[in-house]
Amino acid sequence: MLTKESKIAILGYGLEGVAMLNWLVSKHYGNVTVCDASVDIEDRMPNGVSVRLGENYLKDLGDFDVIFRSPGVKFLEPEIQKAVNRGVVVTSVTAFFVDHCPCPIIGVTGTKGKGTTSTLIYEILKKAGRSVYLGGNIGLPAIEFLDDLKGDDLVVLELSSFQLQDMKKSPKFGVFLNTTEDHLDYHEDRGEYLRAKESLLMHQNENGVAVLNDDYEYVNYYKKLVKGALKLVSMEHEVADGAFVRDEAVWYAKDGEMERVVEVADIGLVGRHNLENVMPAVVITKELGVENSVINEAVVAFKGLPHRLEFVREVDGVRYFNDSFSTTPETSVAAVDAFDEDMVLIAGGFDKGLDYKNWALKILLDKSLRAVVLVGDTTEKMQNEIEDAKERLGDALGSATLVMTADDLKEAIDKAREFLKKGVIVMSPGSSSFDLYSSYKERGERFREVVKGL
């Protein structure tokens, strides 16, 4: 596929694009062109690298032999499909890494939780003394450590639907977490979103291991793809092979035996929904021979990732949590469910076409929620859904939940703290950040900045 004579294009010059270019240059591939919508990157190019920049950067892709597509560039773009039809090899940095990786890969995907689960698996394996690397959507672009890998190493990859879409080889270990509506601004519909993730399992053989969450309807869609060992996890019922929650503990089951691995009360992550991340980590690391004591120690010590129900500080009896990574209604509901004390939710952001009907119903039924402060493009949409939900719930609704609006995060925090004298204020937007911020990280940093200035 890739030779020193190949005409190579890199579509998109983000983290993966930069890493891929550096790798190609280090291997003396001489005919490389970087294509990007931004016209401001030309000065950053190494000598000898060509560029196609600006709004027509996808034009004439048929000129190339091999194209490396960055995750943000849609595989179904008409210009890319024209190139495919002309026989151009279109792949991605992640797919290239998976094709050439000399050691077992643990691939983790899902709408939410994949970063937490991937990192937890990595931390457990590291504590067990294994030589393990973390990459993909989190940590380093995997191509950066490809040349360092040996056959007895392990790689944990967090994989988005964008990265999985055109993969032709599956990781040996595939973990599916929850799958809900997300990225519908990128994918045509939910069906295409589900199909994009098939590559995690589709190309496994009988030696592969698939871990699926049996509590979600989608699981039946993916079970049919499993060729090797199927492991299930569940918070709702016991499973014969996998992990489940019973008697306030996470259990591991295999070959008719059950082991109590870690107590729920001891887990370092905030929120019961994080059990959905702990269970697959237990299954994968048990499959790799890690002792229960090591798993227990690592799970208890792991406090999560930045911007995922991250505790910021306590001020005058109120604890502040930053959940800026919440970009779907389901994750916002999970944040509300995580607390039993009086709470104010700060929500809202960029409108990417998600449905907030169930979100409104579920948060209003939470007995701890006292108020909601809405901010961002989704304010009117969320407010209308809350009002409709109040009418539908009627007498079933306990104490009335106050709804306020704000123009920015600082005003939202000020209104929340003026209302709540003791308890929890959590920012869990349930939507993307692109209306006011460049990323969920920038939004989360702004929340931290305001709270630390109180």
CSV table of C-alpha atoms in Angstrom, one decimal:
chain,number,residue,atom,x,y,z
A,1,MET,CA,0.0,0.0,0.0
A,2,LEU,CA,2.6,2.6,1.1
A,3,THR,CA,5.9,2.8,-0.7
A,4,LYS,CA,8.6,5.4,-0.9
A,5,GLU,CA,7.3,6.3,-4.4
A,6,SER,CA,3.7,6.8,-3.2
A,7,LYS,CA,2.1,10.2,-3.6
A,8,ILE,CA,0.8,10.7,-0.1
A,9,ALA,CA,-1.8,13.2,1.3
A,10,ILE,CA,-2.6,14.0,4.9
A,11,LEU,CA,-6.1,15.5,5.3
A,12,GLY,CA,-6.2,17.7,8.4
A,13,TYR,CA,-3.3,19.0,10.3
A,14,GLY,CA,-4.4,18.5,13.9
A,15,LEU,CA,-2.6,16.2,16.4
A,16,GLU,CA,-2.9,13.1,14.4
A,17,GLY,CA,-2.0,14.8,11.1
A,18,VAL,CA,1.1,16.4,12.7
A,19,ALA,CA,2.2,13.1,14.2
A,20,MET,CA,1.7,11.2,10.9
A,21,LEU,CA,3.7,13.8,9.0
A,22,ASN,CA,6.5,13.6,11.5
A,23,TRP,CA,6.6,9.8,11.2
A,24,LEU,CA,6.6,9.9,7.4
A,25,VAL,CA,9.4,12.5,7.3
A,26,SER,CA,11.4,10.4,9.8
A,27,LYS,CA,11.1,7.4,7.4
A,28,HIS,CA,12.1,9.5,4.4
A,29,TYR,CA,8.9,9.4,2.5
A,30,GLY,CA,9.5,12.3,0.1
A,31,ASN,CA,6.2,12.9,-1.7
A,32,VAL,CA,3.9,14.2,1.0
A,33,THR,CA,1.2,16.9,0.8
A,34,VAL,CA,-0.7,18.3,3.7
A,35,CYS,CA,-4.3,19.4,2.9
A,36,ASP,CA,-6.1,21.5,5.4
A,37,ALA,CA,-8.9,24.2,5.5
A,38,SER,CA,-6.6,26.5,7.5
A,39,VAL,CA,-4.3,28.8,5.5
A,40,ASP,CA,-2.2,29.6,8.6
A,41,ILE,CA,-0.2,26.4,8.8
A,42,GLU,CA,2.2,26.7,5.9
A,43,ASP,CA,5.0,28.2,8.0
A,44,ARG,CA,4.9,25.1,10.2
A,45,MET,CA,5.7,22.7,7.3
A,46,PRO,CA,9.1,20.8,7.2
A,47,ASN,CA,11.2,21.4,4.1
A,48,GLY,CA,10.0,19.4,1.1
A,49,VAL,CA,6.4,19.0,2.2
A,50,SER,CA,3.8,20.4,-0.1
A,51,VAL,CA,0.5,22.0,1.0
A,52,ARG,CA,-3.1,22.5,-0.3
A,53,LEU,CA,-4.8,25.0,1.9
A,54,GLY,CA,-8.0,26.8,2.1
A,55,GLU,CA,-11.6,26.0,1.2
A,56,ASN,CA,-10.7,23.9,-1.8
A,57,TYR,CA,-8.2,21.7,0.2
A,58,LEU,CA,-10.2,18.5,-0.8
A,59,LYS,CA,-10.1,19.2,-4.5
A,60,ASP,CA,-8.4,16.7,-6.9
A,61,LEU,CA,-7.7,14.0,-4.3
A,62,GLY,CA,-7.5,11.5,-7.1
A,63,ASP,CA,-4.0,12.9,-7.7
A,64,PHE,CA,-2.7,10.8,-4.8
A,65,ASP,CA,-2.0,7.1,-4.2
A,66,VAL,CA,-2.6,7.1,-0.4
A,67,ILE,CA,-4.6,9.4,1.7
A,68,PHE,CA,-4.4,9.6,5.5
A,69,ARG,CA,-7.7,11.1,6.7
A,70,SER,CA,-7.8,12.9,10.1
A,71,PRO,CA,-10.8,12.1,12.4
A,72,GLY,CA,-12.4,15.5,11.8
A,73,VAL,CA,-12.6,15.0,8.0
A,74,LYS,CA,-15.7,12.9,7.1
A,75,PHE,CA,-15.0,9.7,5.3
A,76,LEU,CA,-18.3,10.2,3.3
A,77,GLU,CA,-17.2,13.6,2.0
A,78,PRO,CA,-18.0,13.5,-1.8
A,79,GLU,CA,-14.4,14.4,-2.7
A,80,ILE,CA,-13.1,11.5,-0.6
A,81,GLN,CA,-15.6,9.1,-2.1
A,82,LYS,CA,-14.5,10.2,-5.6
A,83,ALA,CA,-10.9,9.4,-4.7
A,84,VAL,CA,-12.0,6.0,-3.4
A,85,ASN,CA,-13.8,5.2,-6.6
A,86,ARG,CA,-10.7,6.1,-8.6
A,87,GLY,CA,-8.7,3.5,-6.6
A,88,VAL,CA,-7.0,5.8,-4.2
A,89,VAL,CA,-6.2,4.1,-0.8
A,90,VAL,CA,-8.0,6.1,1.8
A,91,THR,CA,-7.1,5.2,5.4
A,92,SER,CA,-6.5,7.0,8.7
A,93,VAL,CA,-3.6,7.4,11.1
A,94,THR,CA,-5.3,5.1,13.6
A,95,ALA,CA,-6.1,2.4,11.0
A,96,PHE,CA,-2.4,2.5,9.8
A,97,PHE,CA,-1.3,2.1,13.4
A,98,VAL,CA,-3.6,-0.9,14.1
A,99,ASP,CA,-2.4,-2.5,10.8
A,100,HIS,CA,1.2,-2.3,11.8
A,101,CYS,CA,1.1,-2.6,15.6
A,102,PRO,CA,3.2,-5.7,16.7
A,103,CYS,CA,1.5,-6.3,20.0
A,104,PRO,CA,-2.1,-6.8,21.3
A,105,ILE,CA,-4.4,-3.8,21.3
A,106,ILE,CA,-7.3,-3.1,23.6
A,107,GLY,CA,-9.7,-0.8,21.8
A,108,VAL,CA,-12.4,1.1,23.7
A,109,THR,CA,-15.3,2.9,22.1
A,110,GLY,CA,-18.7,4.3,23.2
A,111,THR,CA,-20.6,7.6,23.2
A,112,LYS,CA,-19.3,8.5,26.6
A,113,GLY,CA,-16.9,6.9,29.2
A,114,LYS,CA,-14.3,5.7,26.7
A,115,GLY,CA,-11.6,8.0,28.0
A,116,THR,CA,-12.2,7.1,31.6
A,117,THR,CA,-12.4,3.3,30.8
A,118,SER,CA,-9.3,3.4,28.6
A,119,THR,CA,-7.3,5.3,31.3
A,120,LEU,CA,-8.5,3.0,34.0
A,121,ILE,CA,-7.4,-0.1,32.1
A,122,TYR,CA,-4.1,1.5,31.5
A,123,GLU,CA,-3.6,2.4,35.1
A,124,ILE,CA,-4.5,-1.2,36.3
A,125,LEU,CA,-2.1,-2.8,33.8
A,126,LYS,CA,0.7,-0.3,34.7
A,127,LYS,CA,0.2,-1.1,38.4
A,128,ALA,CA,0.4,-4.8,37.5
A,129,GLY,CA,3.8,-4.2,36.1
A,130,ARG,CA,2.9,-4.6,32.4
A,131,SER,CA,4.5,-2.6,29.7
A,132,VAL,CA,1.5,-0.6,28.4
A,133,TYR,CA,0.9,2.4,26.2
A,134,LEU,CA,-2.2,4.7,26.1
A,135,GLY,CA,-3.2,6.5,22.9
A,136,GLY,CA,-5.9,7.2,20.3
A,137,ASN,CA,-8.3,9.9,21.3
A,138,ILE,CA,-6.5,10.3,24.6
A,139,GLY,CA,-2.9,10.5,25.5
A,140,LEU,CA,-0.5,10.5,22.5
A,141,PRO,CA,-1.4,9.9,18.9
A,142,ALA,CA,-0.5,6.2,18.7
A,143,ILE,CA,1.7,6.6,15.7
A,144,GLU,CA,4.2,8.5,18.0
A,145,PHE,CA,5.1,5.3,19.8
A,146,LEU,CA,4.7,2.7,17.0
A,147,ASP,CA,8.4,2.3,16.6
A,148,ASP,CA,9.0,1.7,20.3
A,149,LEU,CA,6.6,-1.3,20.6
A,150,LYS,CA,7.6,-4.9,21.1
A,151,GLY,CA,5.5,-8.1,20.9
A,152,ASP,CA,4.9,-8.4,24.6
A,153,ASP,CA,3.7,-4.9,25.1
A,154,LEU,CA,0.1,-3.8,25.4
A,155,VAL,CA,-1.6,-0.8,23.8
A,156,VAL,CA,-4.9,0.8,25.0
A,157,LEU,CA,-6.6,2.9,22.4
A,158,GLU,CA,-9.6,5.2,23.0
A,159,LEU,CA,-11.4,5.0,19.6
A,160,SER,CA,-14.1,7.4,18.3
A,161,SER,CA,-16.6,6.6,15.6
A,162,PHE,CA,-14.6,8.9,13.3
A,163,GLN,CA,-11.4,6.7,13.8
A,164,LEU,CA,-13.2,3.4,13.5
A,165,GLN,CA,-15.1,4.2,10.3
A,166,ASP,CA,-12.6,3.0,7.8
A,167,MET,CA,-10.5,0.5,9.8
A,168,LYS,CA,-9.9,-2.9,8.1
A,169,LYS,CA,-8.4,-4.6,11.1
A,170,SER,CA,-9.9,-5.0,14.6
A,171,PRO,CA,-8.0,-4.8,18.0
A,172,LYS,CA,-7.7,-8.2,19.7
A,173,PHE,CA,-9.7,-6.8,22.7
A,174,GLY,CA,-12.8,-4.7,21.8
A,175,VAL,CA,-14.8,-2.8,24.5
A,176,PHE,CA,-18.2,-1.3,23.7
A,177,LEU,CA,-19.6,1.1,26.3
A,178,ASN,CA,-22.9,2.9,26.1
A,179,THR,CA,-24.0,4.0,22.6
A,180,THR,CA,-26.5,6.9,22.4
A,181,GLU,CA,-27.2,9.7,20.0
A,182,ASP,CA,-24.2,11.8,19.4
A,183,HIS,CA,-22.3,13.3,16.6
A,184,LEU,CA,-25.4,13.5,14.5
A,185,ASP,CA,-23.9,16.6,13.1
A,186,TYR,CA,-21.2,14.4,11.6
A,187,HIS,CA,-23.0,11.1,10.9
A,188,GLU,CA,-26.1,10.9,8.6
A,189,ASP,CA,-28.2,9.2,11.3
A,190,ARG,CA,-28.0,6.8,14.3
A,191,GLY,CA,-27.8,3.8,12.0
A,192,GLU,CA,-24.7,5.2,10.2
A,193,TYR,CA,-23.2,6.1,13.7
A,194,LEU,CA,-23.7,2.4,14.8
A,195,ARG,CA,-22.2,1.1,11.6
A,196,ALA,CA,-19.2,3.3,11.9
A,197,LYS,CA,-18.3,1.5,15.1
A,198,GLU,CA,-18.6,-2.0,13.7
A,199,SER,CA,-14.9,-2.1,12.8
A,200,LEU,CA,-14.0,-2.6,16.5
A,201,LEU,CA,-15.3,-6.2,16.2
A,202,MET,CA,-16.0,-7.0,12.6
A,203,HIS,CA,-12.4,-8.1,11.8
A,204,GLN,CA,-11.7,-10.0,15.0
A,205,ASN,CA,-11.0,-13.7,14.7
A,206,GLU,CA,-11.8,-16.6,17.1
A,207,ASN,CA,-9.0,-15.4,19.4
A,208,GLY,CA,-10.6,-12.0,19.8
A,209,VAL,CA,-12.4,-10.8,23.0
A,210,ALA,CA,-15.5,-8.6,22.9
A,211,VAL,CA,-16.8,-6.8,26.0
A,212,LEU,CA,-20.4,-5.5,25.6
A,213,ASN,CA,-22.8,-3.7,28.0
A,214,ASP,CA,-25.9,-6.0,28.2
A,215,ASP,CA,-28.0,-3.2,29.7
A,216,TYR,CA,-28.3,-1.3,26.4
A,217,GLU,CA,-30.5,-2.1,23.4
A,218,TYR,CA,-27.6,-1.7,21.0
A,219,VAL,CA,-25.9,-4.8,22.3
A,220,ASN,CA,-27.9,-7.1,20.1
A,221,TYR,CA,-26.7,-5.2,17.1
A,222,TYR,CA,-23.1,-5.9,17.9
A,223,LYS,CA,-23.4,-9.5,19.3
A,224,LYS,CA,-23.9,-10.8,15.8
A,225,LEU,CA,-20.4,-9.6,14.9
A,226,VAL,CA,-18.6,-11.4,17.7
A,227,LYS,CA,-16.4,-14.3,16.4
A,228,GLY,CA,-14.4,-14.9,19.6
A,229,ALA,CA,-15.1,-14.7,23.3
A,230,LEU,CA,-18.1,-12.6,24.3
A,231,LYS,CA,-18.0,-11.0,27.7
A,232,LEU,CA,-20.9,-9.1,29.1
A,233,VAL,CA,-21.2,-6.4,31.8
A,234,SER,CA,-24.4,-5.4,33.6
A,235,MET,CA,-25.6,-3.2,36.4
A,236,GLU,CA,-29.1,-4.8,36.1
A,237,HIS,CA,-28.5,-8.5,36.3
A,238,GLU,CA,-25.9,-11.2,36.8
A,239,VAL,CA,-23.9,-12.5,33.8
A,240,ALA,CA,-22.2,-15.9,33.4
A,241,ASP,CA,-19.1,-14.5,31.7
A,242,GLY,CA,-18.0,-11.0,32.4
A,243,ALA,CA,-18.8,-8.5,35.3
A,244,PHE,CA,-21.9,-7.4,37.1
A,245,VAL,CA,-22.9,-5.4,40.2
A,246,ARG,CA,-24.5,-7.2,43.2
A,247,ASP,CA,-24.6,-6.5,46.9
A,248,GLU,CA,-22.9,-3.1,46.3
A,249,ALA,CA,-19.8,-4.7,44.8
A,250,VAL,CA,-18.4,-5.4,41.3
A,251,TRP,CA,-18.1,-9.1,40.6
A,252,TYR,CA,-16.2,-11.0,37.9
A,253,ALA,CA,-17.7,-14.3,36.5
A,254,LYS,CA,-16.0,-16.9,34.4
A,255,ASP,CA,-16.3,-20.7,34.0
A,256,GLY,CA,-19.0,-21.0,36.6
A,257,GLU,CA,-16.9,-19.1,39.2
A,258,MET,CA,-17.7,-15.7,40.7
A,259,GLU,CA,-15.2,-13.4,42.4
A,260,ARG,CA,-15.9,-10.2,44.4
A,261,VAL,CA,-13.4,-7.7,43.0
A,262,VAL,CA,-14.1,-4.3,44.4
A,263,GLU,CA,-16.7,-2.6,46.7
A,264,VAL,CA,-18.8,0.1,45.2
A,265,ALA,CA,-18.2,2.4,48.2
A,266,ASP,CA,-14.5,2.2,47.7
A,267,ILE,CA,-14.4,3.2,44.0
A,268,GLY,CA,-12.6,6.5,43.5
A,269,LEU,CA,-14.8,7.8,40.7
A,270,VAL,CA,-17.9,10.0,41.4
A,271,GLY,CA,-21.3,8.8,40.3
A,272,ARG,CA,-22.9,5.4,40.0
A,273,HIS,CA,-22.8,5.6,36.2
A,274,ASN,CA,-19.0,5.1,36.4
A,275,LEU,CA,-19.6,1.5,37.3
A,276,GLU,CA,-20.2,1.1,33.6
A,277,ASN,CA,-16.6,2.1,33.1
A,278,VAL,CA,-15.2,0.1,36.0
A,279,MET,CA,-16.8,-3.3,34.9
A,280,PRO,CA,-15.2,-3.5,31.5
A,281,ALA,CA,-11.8,-2.5,33.0
A,282,VAL,CA,-12.2,-5.4,35.4
A,283,VAL,CA,-13.1,-7.8,32.7
A,284,ILE,CA,-10.2,-6.8,30.4
A,285,THR,CA,-7.5,-6.9,33.1
A,286,LYS,CA,-8.8,-10.2,34.5
A,287,GLU,CA,-8.6,-11.6,31.0
A,288,LEU,CA,-5.0,-10.5,31.0
A,289,GLY,CA,-4.2,-12.2,34.3
A,290,VAL,CA,-4.2,-9.3,36.7
A,291,GLU,CA,-4.8,-10.2,40.4
A,292,ASN,CA,-7.9,-8.9,42.2
A,293,SER,CA,-5.8,-7.1,44.7
A,294,VAL,CA,-4.0,-5.1,42.0
A,295,ILE,CA,-7.3,-4.3,40.3
A,296,ASN,CA,-8.9,-3.2,43.6
A,297,GLU,CA,-5.9,-1.0,44.5
A,298,ALA,CA,-5.9,0.8,41.1
A,299,VAL,CA,-9.7,1.3,40.9
A,300,VAL,CA,-9.8,2.7,44.4
A,301,ALA,CA,-6.9,5.1,43.7
A,302,PHE,CA,-8.3,6.3,40.3
A,303,LYS,CA,-10.1,9.6,40.6
A,304,GLY,CA,-11.0,10.1,37.0
A,305,LEU,CA,-10.1,12.5,34.2
A,306,PRO,CA,-10.3,16.3,34.0
A,307,HIS,CA,-13.7,17.7,33.1
A,308,ARG,CA,-15.5,14.4,34.0
A,309,LEU,CA,-17.4,15.2,37.2
A,310,GLU,CA,-14.2,16.7,38.4
A,311,PHE,CA,-14.3,18.2,41.9
A,312,VAL,CA,-13.0,21.8,41.8
A,313,ARG,CA,-13.4,23.2,45.3
A,314,GLU,CA,-15.8,23.8,48.2
A,315,VAL,CA,-16.9,27.3,49.1
A,316,ASP,CA,-19.2,28.2,52.0
A,317,GLY,CA,-20.7,24.7,52.2
A,318,VAL,CA,-21.2,24.3,48.4
A,319,ARG,CA,-19.1,21.8,46.4
A,320,TYR,CA,-18.5,22.6,42.7
A,321,PHE,CA,-18.0,20.0,40.1
A,322,ASN,CA,-16.9,20.4,36.5
A,323,ASP,CA,-18.4,18.0,34.0
A,324,SER,CA,-17.7,19.9,30.9
A,325,PHE,CA,-17.0,16.7,29.0
A,326,SER,CA,-20.8,16.1,29.1
A,327,THR,CA,-22.0,16.7,25.5
A,328,THR,CA,-25.1,14.6,25.4
A,329,PRO,CA,-28.4,14.6,27.4
A,330,GLU,CA,-27.6,11.2,28.9
A,331,THR,CA,-24.4,12.3,30.5
A,332,SER,CA,-26.0,15.3,32.0
A,333,VAL,CA,-28.7,13.1,33.5
A,334,ALA,CA,-25.9,10.8,34.9
A,335,ALA,CA,-24.3,13.8,36.6
A,336,VAL,CA,-27.5,14.7,38.3
A,337,ASP,CA,-28.0,11.1,39.4
A,338,ALA,CA,-24.5,11.1,40.9
A,339,PHE,CA,-25.5,13.3,43.9
A,340,ASP,CA,-28.0,12.8,46.8
A,341,GLU,CA,-27.7,16.3,48.3
A,342,ASP,CA,-29.4,19.6,47.2
A,343,MET,CA,-28.1,20.5,43.8
A,344,VAL,CA,-28.1,23.1,41.1
A,345,LEU,CA,-27.4,22.0,37.5
A,346,ILE,CA,-25.8,24.4,35.0
A,347,ALA,CA,-26.6,23.1,31.5
A,348,GLY,CA,-26.6,24.1,27.8
A,349,GLY,CA,-24.4,24.9,24.9
A,350,PHE,CA,-24.1,24.4,21.2
A,351,ASP,CA,-27.2,22.9,19.6
A,352,LYS,CA,-26.3,19.9,17.5
A,353,GLY,CA,-29.8,18.6,17.0
A,354,LEU,CA,-30.1,16.4,20.1
A,355,ASP,CA,-33.5,15.6,21.7
A,356,TYR,CA,-33.9,16.9,25.3
A,357,LYS,CA,-37.4,15.5,26.1
A,358,ASN,CA,-36.1,12.6,28.2
A,359,TRP,CA,-33.4,14.8,29.7
A,360,ALA,CA,-36.0,17.2,31.0
A,361,LEU,CA,-38.2,14.5,32.4
A,362,LYS,CA,-35.4,12.7,34.2
A,363,ILE,CA,-33.7,15.7,35.8
A,364,LEU,CA,-37.1,17.0,37.1
A,365,LEU,CA,-37.8,13.6,38.7
A,366,ASP,CA,-34.5,13.8,40.6
A,367,LYS,CA,-35.4,14.5,44.2
A,368,SER,CA,-32.1,16.4,44.8
A,369,LEU,CA,-32.3,18.9,42.0
A,370,ARG,CA,-33.4,22.3,43.2
A,371,ALA,CA,-32.7,24.5,40.2
A,372,VAL,CA,-31.4,24.6,36.7
A,373,VAL,CA,-29.4,27.4,35.1
A,374,LEU,CA,-29.4,27.4,31.3
A,375,VAL,CA,-26.7,29.0,29.2
A,376,GLY,CA,-25.8,28.8,25.5
A,377,ASP,CA,-27.6,28.2,22.2
A,378,THR,CA,-29.8,25.4,23.6
A,379,THR,CA,-31.3,27.6,26.3
A,380,GLU,CA,-34.7,28.1,24.7
A,381,LYS,CA,-34.9,24.5,23.5
A,382,MET,CA,-34.1,23.1,27.0
A,383,GLN,CA,-36.3,25.6,28.7
A,384,ASN,CA,-39.3,24.6,26.5
A,385,GLU,CA,-38.7,20.9,27.2
A,386,ILE,CA,-38.6,21.5,30.9
A,387,GLU,CA,-41.8,23.4,30.8
A,388,ASP,CA,-43.5,20.7,28.7
A,389,ALA,CA,-42.1,18.0,31.1
A,390,LYS,CA,-43.6,19.9,34.1
A,391,GLU,CA,-47.0,19.8,32.5
A,392,ARG,CA,-46.7,16.1,31.7
A,393,LEU,CA,-45.5,15.2,35.2
A,394,GLY,CA,-48.1,17.2,37.0
A,395,ASP,CA,-48.7,15.9,40.5
A,396,ALA,CA,-45.9,13.3,40.1
A,397,LEU,CA,-43.4,16.2,40.3
A,398,GLY,CA,-42.3,16.9,43.8
A,399,SER,CA,-41.0,20.3,44.8
A,400,ALA,CA,-40.9,22.8,41.9
A,401,THR,CA,-37.6,23.1,40.2
A,402,LEU,CA,-36.6,26.7,39.5
A,403,VAL,CA,-35.3,27.4,35.9
A,404,MET,CA,-33.0,30.4,35.4
A,405,THR,CA,-31.1,31.6,32.3
A,406,ALA,CA,-27.7,33.3,32.0
A,407,ASP,CA,-25.6,34.9,29.2
A,408,ASP,CA,-22.4,33.3,30.2
A,409,LEU,CA,-20.8,30.8,32.7
A,410,LYS,CA,-19.9,33.5,35.2
A,411,GLU,CA,-23.4,34.7,35.4
A,412,ALA,CA,-24.7,31.1,35.6
A,413,ILE,CA,-22.4,30.3,38.5
A,414,ASP,CA,-23.3,33.6,40.3
A,415,LYS,CA,-27.0,32.8,40.0
A,416,ALA,CA,-26.5,29.2,41.2
A,417,ARG,CA,-24.5,30.2,44.3
A,418,GLU,CA,-27.0,32.9,45.1
A,419,PHE,CA,-29.8,30.4,45.1
A,420,LEU,CA,-28.0,27.4,46.8
A,421,LYS,CA,-26.6,27.9,50.3
A,422,LYS,CA,-25.4,24.3,50.9
A,423,GLY,CA,-25.0,21.3,48.5
A,424,VAL,CA,-23.6,20.8,45.0
A,425,ILE,CA,-23.4,23.0,41.9
A,426,VAL,CA,-22.5,20.9,38.9
A,427,MET,CA,-21.9,22.1,35.4
A,428,SER,CA,-22.9,19.2,33.1
A,429,PRO,CA,-23.9,20.9,29.9
A,430,GLY,CA,-25.4,18.0,28.0
A,431,SER,CA,-24.3,19.7,24.8
A,432,SER,CA,-21.2,20.7,22.9
A,433,SER,CA,-19.2,23.9,23.6
A,434,PHE,CA,-18.9,25.4,20.2
A,435,ASP,CA,-21.3,28.2,20.7
A,436,LEU,CA,-19.1,30.0,23.3
A,437,TYR,CA,-15.9,28.0,23.5
A,438,SER,CA,-13.5,26.2,21.1
A,439,SER,CA,-13.7,22.9,23.1
A,440,TYR,CA,-15.1,21.3,26.2
A,441,LYS,CA,-11.6,21.8,27.7
A,442,GLU,CA,-11.8,25.6,27.3
A,443,ARG,CA,-15.3,25.6,28.8
A,444,GLY,CA,-14.2,23.5,31.7
A,445,GLU,CA,-11.1,25.7,32.3
A,446,ARG,CA,-13.4,28.7,32.4
A,447,PHE,CA,-15.6,27.0,35.0
A,448,ARG,CA,-12.6,26.2,37.1
A,449,GLU,CA,-11.3,29.8,36.7
A,450,VAL,CA,-14.6,31.3,37.9
A,451,VAL,CA,-15.0,28.9,40.8
A,452,LYS,CA,-11.4,29.3,42.0
A,453,GLY,CA,-12.0,33.1,42.0
A,454,LEU,CA,-15.0,32.9,44.4
